[in-house]
């Protein structure tokens, strides 16, 4: 599958603290790539580096390249507004703007200058707002109160409104940072199904962060596993689920409950706490918790290598 986004030797620091180290990954076009890993491993930093939202945080420094359709988004002369128009962001908590439901959806087209193009092309803003409220499954619930404050909507409705707002600028890529984490369980499935449906219908490229391991198999086409600021494994979801090549990936997948006893993996107990990303261990960053640790793991950091249709950073990749 042709990559839509290519990440090359990406590093990020908050002041003196390194949050990402030498991340290189290809994000397949027109599919859903899920990023998983423990809290503090750099998932959100990676996501927010891709559309340069990270630059709004004081003291941040980013090196490396992120190519969108072959163009480095950090390149000299690149229009940051255009980058963010092409790559929408859906945050963990619903964050409607302090304005009406209608204006929330119209906001992006106005601030990015798309409304002028709409007029030139004979496109009606009212119809565009309706189209994306319908796409987000919200139109029938709000069509009679479009000018009411968005804050009056329920939490689930607010998140669907934020989805409509993100889609209304017609991005090529949608960055989803745990978009269902603040929702009730009853609403989570509705929003996830909607996100998957819209991805297929509009052929979008999604990057999706989640802590919910149940979500992965439900929506993912491709998976990236991170640990302490590093990518440790990446590949097609079916291949990684069938035979993970990194012991951390294997431990994560073994923790997913399965109804069929014949499909269950033996639970892998990882001892100890996740080390601080500020002061990671020498050698392989996972060696302090790895049940398969070897002497070389404590001394030498493994390179991420291509093997059997995926990438993994493990000294034992060939024998696992």
PDB file of C-alpha atoms in Angstrom:
ATOM      1  CA  UNK A   1       0.000   0.000   0.000  1.00  0.00           C
ATOM      2  CA  UNK A   2       1.426   3.405  -0.995  1.00  0.00           C
ATOM      3  CA  UNK A   3       2.354   5.549   2.031  1.00  0.00           C
ATOM      4  CA  UNK A   4       0.463   8.808   2.510  1.00  0.00           C
ATOM      5  CA  UNK A   5       2.795  10.028   5.264  1.00  0.00           C
ATOM      6  CA  UNK A   6       6.470   9.143   5.623  1.00  0.00           C
ATOM      7  CA  UNK A   7       8.134   9.837   8.967  1.00  0.00           C
ATOM      8  CA  UNK A   8      11.924   9.949   8.778  1.00  0.00           C
ATOM      9  CA  UNK A   9      14.252  10.083  11.812  1.00  0.00           C
ATOM     10  CA  UNK A  10      11.785  12.109  13.870  1.00  0.00           C
ATOM     11  CA  UNK A  11      12.962  13.371  17.261  1.00  0.00           C
ATOM     12  CA  UNK A  12      11.116  15.654  19.674  1.00  0.00           C
ATOM     13  CA  UNK A  13      12.093  17.357  22.920  1.00  0.00           C
ATOM     14  CA  UNK A  14      10.180  19.257  25.573  1.00  0.00           C
ATOM     15  CA  UNK A  15      12.980  21.435  26.876  1.00  0.00           C
ATOM     16  CA  UNK A  16      15.804  18.996  27.668  1.00  0.00           C
ATOM     17  CA  UNK A  17      13.531  15.949  27.857  1.00  0.00           C
ATOM     18  CA  UNK A  18      13.439  13.794  24.732  1.00  0.00           C
ATOM     19  CA  UNK A  19       9.954  12.455  23.997  1.00  0.00           C
ATOM     20  CA  UNK A  20      10.594  10.825  20.605  1.00  0.00           C
ATOM     21  CA  UNK A  21      13.796   9.194  19.383  1.00  0.00           C
ATOM     22  CA  UNK A  22      14.547   8.364  15.758  1.00  0.00           C
ATOM     23  CA  UNK A  23      10.997   7.472  14.723  1.00  0.00           C
ATOM     24  CA  UNK A  24      10.750   6.317  11.108  1.00  0.00           C
ATOM     25  CA  UNK A  25       7.474   4.951   9.798  1.00  0.00           C
ATOM     26  CA  UNK A  26       5.312   4.865   6.694  1.00  0.00           C
ATOM     27  CA  UNK A  27       1.600   5.554   7.187  1.00  0.00           C
ATOM     28  CA  UNK A  28      -0.406   3.673   4.525  1.00  0.00           C
ATOM     29  CA  UNK A  29      -2.754   5.667   2.332  1.00  0.00           C
ATOM     30  CA  UNK A  30      -6.526   5.386   2.768  1.00  0.00           C
ATOM     31  CA  UNK A  31      -6.585   3.181   5.837  1.00  0.00           C
ATOM     32  CA  UNK A  32      -6.589   3.348   9.630  1.00  0.00           C
ATOM     33  CA  UNK A  33      -3.240   3.155  11.398  1.00  0.00           C
ATOM     34  CA  UNK A  34      -3.543   2.637  15.152  1.00  0.00           C
ATOM     35  CA  UNK A  35      -0.755   3.751  17.501  1.00  0.00           C
ATOM     36  CA  UNK A  36      -0.593   1.935  20.847  1.00  0.00           C
ATOM     37  CA  UNK A  37       1.742   1.866  23.821  1.00  0.00           C
ATOM     38  CA  UNK A  38       1.886   2.753  27.526  1.00  0.00           C
ATOM     39  CA  UNK A  39       1.094   6.224  28.859  1.00  0.00           C
ATOM     40  CA  UNK A  40       3.968   8.622  28.296  1.00  0.00           C
ATOM     41  CA  UNK A  41       5.517   6.638  25.438  1.00  0.00           C
ATOM     42  CA  UNK A  42       5.155   9.507  22.935  1.00  0.00           C
ATOM     43  CA  UNK A  43       1.960   8.625  21.054  1.00  0.00           C
ATOM     44  CA  UNK A  44       0.354  12.057  21.360  1.00  0.00           C
ATOM     45  CA  UNK A  45       3.671  13.804  20.731  1.00  0.00           C
ATOM     46  CA  UNK A  46       4.024  11.829  17.497  1.00  0.00           C
ATOM     47  CA  UNK A  47       0.482  12.633  16.397  1.00  0.00           C
ATOM     48  CA  UNK A  48       0.833  16.340  17.127  1.00  0.00           C
ATOM     49  CA  UNK A  49       4.197  16.497  15.384  1.00  0.00           C
ATOM     50  CA  UNK A  50       2.630  15.314  12.158  1.00  0.00           C
ATOM     51  CA  UNK A  51       0.441  18.402  11.658  1.00  0.00           C
ATOM     52  CA  UNK A  52       2.783  20.723  13.606  1.00  0.00           C
ATOM     53  CA  UNK A  53       0.254  21.448  16.355  1.00  0.00           C
ATOM     54  CA  UNK A  54       3.093  20.528  18.717  1.00  0.00           C
ATOM     55  CA  UNK A  55       4.747  23.852  17.871  1.00  0.00           C
ATOM     56  CA  UNK A  56       2.084  25.646  19.910  1.00  0.00           C
ATOM     57  CA  UNK A  57       3.705  24.205  23.071  1.00  0.00           C
ATOM     58  CA  UNK A  58       6.503  26.320  24.558  1.00  0.00           C
ATOM     59  CA  UNK A  59       9.990  24.834  24.610  1.00  0.00           C
ATOM     60  CA  UNK A  60       9.357  22.167  21.960  1.00  0.00           C
ATOM     61  CA  UNK A  61      12.034  21.231  19.447  1.00  0.00           C
ATOM     62  CA  UNK A  62      11.491  18.832  16.544  1.00  0.00           C
ATOM     63  CA  UNK A  63      14.045  17.384  14.122  1.00  0.00           C
ATOM     64  CA  UNK A  64      13.647  14.963  11.224  1.00  0.00           C
ATOM     65  CA  UNK A  65      11.242  14.947   8.318  1.00  0.00           C
ATOM     66  CA  UNK A  66       7.541  14.259   7.860  1.00  0.00           C
ATOM     67  CA  UNK A  67       6.537  13.905   4.233  1.00  0.00           C
ATOM     68  CA  UNK A  68       2.925  14.363   3.170  1.00  0.00           C
ATOM     69  CA  UNK A  69       2.628  13.157  -0.419  1.00  0.00           C
ATOM     70  CA  UNK A  70       6.380  13.635  -0.741  1.00  0.00           C
ATOM     71  CA  UNK A  71       6.538  17.192   0.659  1.00  0.00           C
ATOM     72  CA  UNK A  72       8.232  17.828   4.021  1.00  0.00           C
ATOM     73  CA  UNK A  73       5.687  19.578   6.262  1.00  0.00           C
ATOM     74  CA  UNK A  74       8.625  21.072   8.204  1.00  0.00           C
ATOM     75  CA  UNK A  75      10.287  22.303   5.019  1.00  0.00           C
ATOM     76  CA  UNK A  76      11.192  25.919   4.437  1.00  0.00           C
ATOM     77  CA  UNK A  77       8.325  27.956   3.011  1.00  0.00           C
ATOM     78  CA  UNK A  78       5.621  25.403   3.868  1.00  0.00           C
ATOM     79  CA  UNK A  79       2.274  27.011   4.781  1.00  0.00           C
ATOM     80  CA  UNK A  80       1.412  25.667   8.257  1.00  0.00           C
ATOM     81  CA  UNK A  81      -2.257  26.625   7.816  1.00  0.00           C
ATOM     82  CA  UNK A  82      -2.424  24.505   4.671  1.00  0.00           C
ATOM     83  CA  UNK A  83      -0.767  21.591   6.500  1.00  0.00           C
ATOM     84  CA  UNK A  84      -3.393  21.730   9.239  1.00  0.00           C
ATOM     85  CA  UNK A  85      -6.199  22.040   6.698  1.00  0.00           C
ATOM     86  CA  UNK A  86      -5.015  18.855   5.014  1.00  0.00           C
ATOM     87  CA  UNK A  87      -4.674  17.030   8.348  1.00  0.00           C
ATOM     88  CA  UNK A  88      -7.602  17.390  10.759  1.00  0.00           C
ATOM     89  CA  UNK A  89      -7.397  16.626  14.487  1.00  0.00           C
ATOM     90  CA  UNK A  90      -9.963  14.972  16.758  1.00  0.00           C
ATOM     91  CA  UNK A  91      -8.993  15.435  20.425  1.00  0.00           C
ATOM     92  CA  UNK A  92      -9.609  13.057  23.365  1.00  0.00           C
ATOM     93  CA  UNK A  93     -12.251  15.221  25.012  1.00  0.00           C
ATOM     94  CA  UNK A  94     -15.063  16.876  23.064  1.00  0.00           C
ATOM     95  CA  UNK A  95     -14.005  20.488  22.576  1.00  0.00           C
ATOM     96  CA  UNK A  96     -16.776  22.423  20.826  1.00  0.00           C
ATOM     97  CA  UNK A  97     -16.026  26.091  20.307  1.00  0.00           C
ATOM     98  CA  UNK A  98     -18.018  28.620  22.383  1.00  0.00           C
ATOM     99  CA  UNK A  99     -20.426  29.349  19.572  1.00  0.00           C
ATOM    100  CA  UNK A 100     -23.466  27.847  17.879  1.00  0.00           C
ATOM    101  CA  UNK A 101     -23.690  24.334  16.466  1.00  0.00           C
ATOM    102  CA  UNK A 102     -23.771  25.791  12.941  1.00  0.00           C
ATOM    103  CA  UNK A 103     -20.749  28.038  13.497  1.00  0.00           C
ATOM    104  CA  UNK A 104     -18.730  25.156  14.946  1.00  0.00           C
ATOM    105  CA  UNK A 105     -19.007  23.252  11.676  1.00  0.00           C
ATOM    106  CA  UNK A 106     -18.503  26.359   9.519  1.00  0.00           C
ATOM    107  CA  UNK A 107     -15.553  27.632  11.566  1.00  0.00           C
ATOM    108  CA  UNK A 108     -12.760  25.758   9.823  1.00  0.00           C
ATOM    109  CA  UNK A 109     -13.873  26.736   6.341  1.00  0.00           C
ATOM    110  CA  UNK A 110     -14.001  30.374   7.420  1.00  0.00           C
ATOM    111  CA  UNK A 111     -10.607  30.616   9.126  1.00  0.00           C
ATOM    112  CA  UNK A 112      -8.804  28.675   6.389  1.00  0.00           C
ATOM    113  CA  UNK A 113     -10.271  30.852   3.646  1.00  0.00           C
ATOM    114  CA  UNK A 114     -12.252  28.001   2.121  1.00  0.00           C
ATOM    115  CA  UNK A 115     -15.482  30.005   2.251  1.00  0.00           C
ATOM    116  CA  UNK A 116     -14.184  32.265  -0.525  1.00  0.00           C
ATOM    117  CA  UNK A 117     -13.490  29.211  -2.661  1.00  0.00           C
ATOM    118  CA  UNK A 118     -16.961  27.892  -1.881  1.00  0.00           C
ATOM    119  CA  UNK A 119     -18.528  31.101  -3.187  1.00  0.00           C
ATOM    120  CA  UNK A 120     -16.371  31.005  -6.296  1.00  0.00           C
ATOM    121  CA  UNK A 121     -17.408  27.408  -6.949  1.00  0.00           C
ATOM    122  CA  UNK A 122     -21.066  28.091  -6.248  1.00  0.00           C
ATOM    123  CA  UNK A 123     -21.015  26.006  -3.052  1.00  0.00           C
ATOM    124  CA  UNK A 124     -23.448  26.982  -0.336  1.00  0.00           C
ATOM    125  CA  UNK A 125     -22.125  27.012   3.245  1.00  0.00           C
ATOM    126  CA  UNK A 126     -25.504  25.946   4.605  1.00  0.00           C
ATOM    127  CA  UNK A 127     -25.380  22.824   2.472  1.00  0.00           C
ATOM    128  CA  UNK A 128     -21.810  22.080   3.513  1.00  0.00           C
ATOM    129  CA  UNK A 129     -22.741  22.357   7.204  1.00  0.00           C
ATOM    130  CA  UNK A 130     -25.714  20.071   6.648  1.00  0.00           C
ATOM    131  CA  UNK A 131     -23.618  17.555   4.713  1.00  0.00           C
ATOM    132  CA  UNK A 132     -21.094  17.092   7.500  1.00  0.00           C
ATOM    133  CA  UNK A 133     -23.639  17.091  10.295  1.00  0.00           C
ATOM    134  CA  UNK A 134     -25.348  14.299   8.363  1.00  0.00           C
ATOM    135  CA  UNK A 135     -22.014  12.529   7.895  1.00  0.00           C
ATOM    136  CA  UNK A 136     -21.477  12.666  11.667  1.00  0.00           C
ATOM    137  CA  UNK A 137     -24.953  11.254  12.286  1.00  0.00           C
ATOM    138  CA  UNK A 138     -26.054  14.451  14.022  1.00  0.00           C
ATOM    139  CA  UNK A 139     -28.276  16.302  11.558  1.00  0.00           C
ATOM    140  CA  UNK A 140     -31.634  14.901  12.624  1.00  0.00           C
ATOM    141  CA  UNK A 141     -30.832  15.663  16.262  1.00  0.00           C
ATOM    142  CA  UNK A 142     -29.844  19.320  15.742  1.00  0.00           C
ATOM    143  CA  UNK A 143     -31.460  20.552  12.515  1.00  0.00           C
ATOM    144  CA  UNK A 144     -34.094  22.533  14.440  1.00  0.00           C
ATOM    145  CA  UNK A 145     -31.582  24.198  16.774  1.00  0.00           C
ATOM    146  CA  UNK A 146     -28.546  24.971  14.636  1.00  0.00           C
ATOM    147  CA  UNK A 147     -28.075  28.364  16.292  1.00  0.00           C
ATOM    148  CA  UNK A 148     -28.183  26.972  19.835  1.00  0.00           C
ATOM    149  CA  UNK A 149     -24.882  26.930  21.778  1.00  0.00           C
ATOM    150  CA  UNK A 150     -22.895  23.769  21.137  1.00  0.00           C
ATOM    151  CA  UNK A 151     -22.349  23.475  24.888  1.00  0.00           C
ATOM    152  CA  UNK A 152     -25.976  22.371  25.274  1.00  0.00           C
ATOM    153  CA  UNK A 153     -25.301  19.113  23.435  1.00  0.00           C
ATOM    154  CA  UNK A 154     -24.589  15.878  25.286  1.00  0.00           C
ATOM    155  CA  UNK A 155     -20.980  14.676  25.506  1.00  0.00           C
ATOM    156  CA  UNK A 156     -21.499  12.130  22.731  1.00  0.00           C
ATOM    157  CA  UNK A 157     -23.186  14.729  20.528  1.00  0.00           C
ATOM    158  CA  UNK A 158     -20.356  17.180  21.167  1.00  0.00           C
ATOM    159  CA  UNK A 159     -17.763  14.641  20.014  1.00  0.00           C
ATOM    160  CA  UNK A 160     -19.752  13.952  16.860  1.00  0.00           C
ATOM    161  CA  UNK A 161     -19.963  17.723  16.320  1.00  0.00           C
ATOM    162  CA  UNK A 162     -16.170  17.912  16.621  1.00  0.00           C
ATOM    163  CA  UNK A 163     -15.933  15.116  14.051  1.00  0.00           C
ATOM    164  CA  UNK A 164     -18.219  17.089  11.702  1.00  0.00           C
ATOM    165  CA  UNK A 165     -16.066  20.192  12.251  1.00  0.00           C
ATOM    166  CA  UNK A 166     -12.870  18.274  11.464  1.00  0.00           C
ATOM    167  CA  UNK A 167     -14.366  16.740   8.310  1.00  0.00           C
ATOM    168  CA  UNK A 168     -15.880  20.014   7.068  1.00  0.00           C
ATOM    169  CA  UNK A 169     -12.497  21.301   5.858  1.00  0.00           C
ATOM    170  CA  UNK A 170     -12.287  18.087   3.812  1.00  0.00           C
ATOM    171  CA  UNK A 171      -8.893  16.887   5.098  1.00  0.00           C
ATOM    172  CA  UNK A 172      -6.900  14.120   3.478  1.00  0.00           C
ATOM    173  CA  UNK A 173      -5.752  12.831   6.870  1.00  0.00           C
ATOM    174  CA  UNK A 174      -7.610  12.704  10.191  1.00  0.00           C
ATOM    175  CA  UNK A 175      -5.547  12.474  13.383  1.00  0.00           C
ATOM    176  CA  UNK A 176      -7.606  10.905  16.189  1.00  0.00           C
ATOM    177  CA  UNK A 177      -6.162  11.202  19.702  1.00  0.00           C
ATOM    178  CA  UNK A 178      -8.230   8.748  21.781  1.00  0.00           C
ATOM    179  CA  UNK A 179     -11.484  10.259  20.483  1.00  0.00           C
ATOM    180  CA  UNK A 180     -13.732   7.991  22.567  1.00  0.00           C
ATOM    181  CA  UNK A 181     -11.869   8.047  25.889  1.00  0.00           C
ATOM    182  CA  UNK A 182     -14.191  10.641  27.467  1.00  0.00           C
ATOM    183  CA  UNK A 183     -17.401   8.974  26.274  1.00  0.00           C
ATOM    184  CA  UNK A 184     -19.717   6.538  28.011  1.00  0.00           C
ATOM    185  CA  UNK A 185     -19.317   2.929  26.908  1.00  0.00           C
ATOM    186  CA  UNK A 186     -22.761   3.055  25.291  1.00  0.00           C
ATOM    187  CA  UNK A 187     -21.657   5.953  23.076  1.00  0.00           C
ATOM    188  CA  UNK A 188     -18.127   4.726  22.303  1.00  0.00           C
ATOM    189  CA  UNK A 189     -19.240   1.988  19.906  1.00  0.00           C
ATOM    190  CA  UNK A 190     -21.504   4.426  18.052  1.00  0.00           C
ATOM    191  CA  UNK A 191     -18.668   6.909  17.499  1.00  0.00           C
ATOM    192  CA  UNK A 192     -16.158   4.177  16.544  1.00  0.00           C
ATOM    193  CA  UNK A 193     -18.543   2.672  14.008  1.00  0.00           C
ATOM    194  CA  UNK A 194     -19.145   6.140  12.584  1.00  0.00           C
ATOM    195  CA  UNK A 195     -15.408   6.851  12.315  1.00  0.00           C
ATOM    196  CA  UNK A 196     -14.818   3.551  10.496  1.00  0.00           C
ATOM    197  CA  UNK A 197     -17.795   4.089   8.184  1.00  0.00           C
ATOM    198  CA  UNK A 198     -16.658   7.601   7.209  1.00  0.00           C
ATOM    199  CA  UNK A 199     -13.097   6.431   6.590  1.00  0.00           C
ATOM    200  CA  UNK A 200     -14.307   3.846   4.099  1.00  0.00           C
ATOM    201  CA  UNK A 201     -16.850   6.149   2.482  1.00  0.00           C
ATOM    202  CA  UNK A 202     -14.470   9.075   2.000  1.00  0.00           C
ATOM    203  CA  UNK A 203     -11.220   7.096   1.533  1.00  0.00           C
ATOM    204  CA  UNK A 204      -9.480   9.061   4.274  1.00  0.00           C
ATOM    205  CA  UNK A 205      -6.193   8.236   5.947  1.00  0.00           C
ATOM    206  CA  UNK A 206      -6.580   7.967   9.736  1.00  0.00           C
ATOM    207  CA  UNK A 207      -3.996   7.877  12.519  1.00  0.00           C
ATOM    208  CA  UNK A 208      -5.716   6.681  15.651  1.00  0.00           C
ATOM    209  CA  UNK A 209      -4.349   6.610  19.208  1.00  0.00           C
ATOM    210  CA  UNK A 210      -6.071   4.345  21.703  1.00  0.00           C
ATOM    211  CA  UNK A 211      -5.456   2.711  25.081  1.00  0.00           C
ATOM    212  CA  UNK A 212      -8.408   0.387  24.518  1.00  0.00           C
ATOM    213  CA  UNK A 213      -7.026  -2.857  23.130  1.00  0.00           C
ATOM    214  CA  UNK A 214     -10.524  -3.985  22.127  1.00  0.00           C
ATOM    215  CA  UNK A 215     -10.652  -1.102  19.640  1.00  0.00           C
ATOM    216  CA  UNK A 216      -7.572  -2.198  17.713  1.00  0.00           C
ATOM    217  CA  UNK A 217      -8.936  -5.274  15.948  1.00  0.00           C
ATOM    218  CA  UNK A 218     -12.250  -3.501  15.361  1.00  0.00           C
ATOM    219  CA  UNK A 219     -10.932  -0.573  13.337  1.00  0.00           C
ATOM    220  CA  UNK A 220      -7.231  -0.969  12.475  1.00  0.00           C
ATOM    221  CA  UNK A 221      -5.647  -1.829   9.129  1.00  0.00           C
ATOM    222  CA  UNK A 222      -2.100  -1.122  10.302  1.00  0.00           C
ATOM    223  CA  UNK A 223      -0.558  -0.885  13.763  1.00  0.00           C
ATOM    224  CA  UNK A 224       2.411   0.970  15.272  1.00  0.00           C
ATOM    225  CA  UNK A 225       3.562  -0.104  18.745  1.00  0.00           C
ATOM    226  CA  UNK A 226       5.588   2.398  20.793  1.00  0.00           C
ATOM    227  CA  UNK A 227       7.587   2.101  24.007  1.00  0.00           C
ATOM    228  CA  UNK A 228       9.492   4.934  25.735  1.00  0.00           C
ATOM    229  CA  UNK A 229       9.587   7.219  22.715  1.00  0.00           C
ATOM    230  CA  UNK A 230      10.580   4.511  20.231  1.00  0.00           C
ATOM    231  CA  UNK A 231       8.744   2.497  17.622  1.00  0.00           C
ATOM    232  CA  UNK A 232       9.180  -1.190  18.542  1.00  0.00           C
ATOM    233  CA  UNK A 233       6.938  -2.854  15.942  1.00  0.00           C
ATOM    234  CA  UNK A 234       4.766  -1.898  12.979  1.00  0.00           C
ATOM    235  CA  UNK A 235       2.882  -3.822  10.340  1.00  0.00           C
ATOM    236  CA  UNK A 236      -0.453  -4.978   8.940  1.00  0.00           C
ATOM    237  CA  UNK A 237      -2.879  -5.698  11.769  1.00  0.00           C
ATOM    238  CA  UNK A 238      -3.523  -9.333  10.784  1.00  0.00           C
ATOM    239  CA  UNK A 239       0.184 -10.186  10.554  1.00  0.00           C
ATOM    240  CA  UNK A 240       1.032  -8.538  13.875  1.00  0.00           C
ATOM    241  CA  UNK A 241      -1.901 -10.159  15.670  1.00  0.00           C
ATOM    242  CA  UNK A 242      -1.078 -13.582  14.241  1.00  0.00           C
ATOM    243  CA  UNK A 243       2.621 -13.504  15.168  1.00  0.00           C
ATOM    244  CA  UNK A 244       4.006 -10.456  16.977  1.00  0.00           C
ATOM    245  CA  UNK A 245       7.751 -10.060  16.533  1.00  0.00           C
ATOM    246  CA  UNK A 246       8.422  -7.914  19.605  1.00  0.00           C
ATOM    247  CA  UNK A 247       7.863  -9.238  23.155  1.00  0.00           C
ATOM    248  CA  UNK A 248       6.127  -6.024  24.254  1.00  0.00           C
ATOM    249  CA  UNK A 249       3.634  -6.350  21.395  1.00  0.00           C
ATOM    250  CA  UNK A 250       3.055  -9.982  22.349  1.00  0.00           C
ATOM    251  CA  UNK A 251       2.366  -9.029  25.972  1.00  0.00           C
ATOM    252  CA  UNK A 252      -0.097  -6.333  24.907  1.00  0.00           C
ATOM    253  CA  UNK A 253      -2.034  -8.642  22.598  1.00  0.00           C
ATOM    254  CA  UNK A 254      -2.102 -11.427  25.186  1.00  0.00           C
ATOM    255  CA  UNK A 255      -3.960  -9.055  27.510  1.00  0.00           C
ATOM    256  CA  UNK A 256      -6.952  -8.775  25.144  1.00  0.00           C
ATOM    257  CA  UNK A 257      -9.773 -11.011  26.450  1.00  0.00           C
ATOM    258  CA  UNK A 258     -11.317 -13.399  23.917  1.00  0.00           C
ATOM    259  CA  UNK A 259     -14.649 -15.163  24.171  1.00  0.00           C
ATOM    260  CA  UNK A 260     -13.358 -18.291  22.394  1.00  0.00           C
ATOM    261  CA  UNK A 261     -10.991 -20.196  24.759  1.00  0.00           C
ATOM    262  CA  UNK A 262      -9.225 -21.697  21.745  1.00  0.00           C
ATOM    263  CA  UNK A 263      -8.142 -18.240  20.577  1.00  0.00           C
ATOM    264  CA  UNK A 264      -6.841 -16.998  23.912  1.00  0.00           C
ATOM    265  CA  UNK A 265      -3.122 -16.338  24.344  1.00  0.00           C
ATOM    266  CA  UNK A 266      -1.325 -17.215  27.527  1.00  0.00           C
ATOM    267  CA  UNK A 267      -1.192 -14.077  29.672  1.00  0.00           C
ATOM    268  CA  UNK A 268       2.314 -12.605  29.878  1.00  0.00           C
ATOM    269  CA  UNK A 269       3.157 -10.919  33.165  1.00  0.00           C
ATOM    270  CA  UNK A 270       5.478  -7.945  32.759  1.00  0.00           C
ATOM    271  CA  UNK A 271       7.251  -7.324  36.040  1.00  0.00           C
ATOM    272  CA  UNK A 272       8.266  -3.896  37.295  1.00  0.00           C
ATOM    273  CA  UNK A 273       7.168  -0.429  36.277  1.00  0.00           C
ATOM    274  CA  UNK A 274       7.639   1.298  32.946  1.00  0.00           C
ATOM    275  CA  UNK A 275      10.941   3.224  33.235  1.00  0.00           C
ATOM    276  CA  UNK A 276      10.932   6.995  32.946  1.00  0.00           C
ATOM    277  CA  UNK A 277      11.199   8.208  29.338  1.00  0.00           C
ATOM    278  CA  UNK A 278      13.401  11.007  30.685  1.00  0.00           C
ATOM    279  CA  UNK A 279      16.051   8.479  31.732  1.00  0.00           C
ATOM    280  CA  UNK A 280      15.495   5.314  29.660  1.00  0.00           C
ATOM    281  CA  UNK A 281      17.551   2.156  30.240  1.00  0.00           C
ATOM    282  CA  UNK A 282      20.668   1.458  28.198  1.00  0.00           C
ATOM    283  CA  UNK A 283      20.450  -1.024  25.357  1.00  0.00           C
ATOM    284  CA  UNK A 284      16.933  -2.113  24.476  1.00  0.00           C
ATOM    285  CA  UNK A 285      14.496   0.141  26.323  1.00  0.00           C
ATOM    286  CA  UNK A 286      12.262  -2.835  27.091  1.00  0.00           C
ATOM    287  CA  UNK A 287      14.951  -5.078  28.579  1.00  0.00           C
ATOM    288  CA  UNK A 288      14.132  -4.247  32.224  1.00  0.00           C
ATOM    289  CA  UNK A 289      10.690  -5.858  31.819  1.00  0.00           C
ATOM    290  CA  UNK A 290      11.237  -8.338  28.995  1.00  0.00           C
ATOM    291  CA  UNK A 291      10.678 -12.027  29.865  1.00  0.00           C
ATOM    292  CA  UNK A 292      13.076 -13.035  27.054  1.00  0.00           C
ATOM    293  CA  UNK A 293      15.948 -10.659  27.859  1.00  0.00           C
ATOM    294  CA  UNK A 294      19.459 -11.645  26.725  1.00  0.00           C
ATOM    295  CA  UNK A 295      22.840 -10.152  27.591  1.00  0.00           C
ATOM    296  CA  UNK A 296      22.989  -8.253  24.301  1.00  0.00           C
ATOM    297  CA  UNK A 297      19.661  -6.567  25.087  1.00  0.00           C
ATOM    298  CA  UNK A 298      21.183  -4.811  28.109  1.00  0.00           C
ATOM    299  CA  UNK A 299      24.122  -3.433  26.142  1.00  0.00           C
ATOM    300  CA  UNK A 300      23.009  -2.717  22.593  1.00  0.00           C
ATOM    301  CA  UNK A 301      19.935  -0.893  21.353  1.00  0.00           C
ATOM    302  CA  UNK A 302      18.347  -2.981  18.578  1.00  0.00           C
ATOM    303  CA  UNK A 303      17.821  -1.438  15.174  1.00  0.00           C
ATOM    304  CA  UNK A 304      14.344  -1.586  13.723  1.00  0.00           C
ATOM    305  CA  UNK A 305      14.443  -4.062  10.844  1.00  0.00           C
ATOM    306  CA  UNK A 306      12.141  -5.280   8.116  1.00  0.00           C
ATOM    307  CA  UNK A 307      11.163  -8.919   8.607  1.00  0.00           C
ATOM    308  CA  UNK A 308       8.272 -11.063   7.433  1.00  0.00           C
ATOM    309  CA  UNK A 309       6.147  -8.168   6.183  1.00  0.00           C
ATOM    310  CA  UNK A 310       6.553  -5.881   9.185  1.00  0.00           C
ATOM    311  CA  UNK A 311       9.174  -3.896  11.129  1.00  0.00           C
ATOM    312  CA  UNK A 312      10.393  -4.660  14.633  1.00  0.00           C
ATOM    313  CA  UNK A 313      13.204  -3.589  16.945  1.00  0.00           C
ATOM    314  CA  UNK A 314      14.288  -6.799  18.668  1.00  0.00           C
ATOM    315  CA  UNK A 315      17.580  -8.698  18.693  1.00  0.00           C
ATOM    316  CA  UNK A 316      15.586 -11.953  18.540  1.00  0.00           C
ATOM    317  CA  UNK A 317      13.331 -10.985  15.644  1.00  0.00           C
ATOM    318  CA  UNK A 318      14.327 -13.967  13.471  1.00  0.00           C
ATOM    319  CA  UNK A 319      13.632 -16.607  16.127  1.00  0.00           C
ATOM    320  CA  UNK A 320      10.463 -15.256  17.703  1.00  0.00           C
TER     321      UNK A 320
END
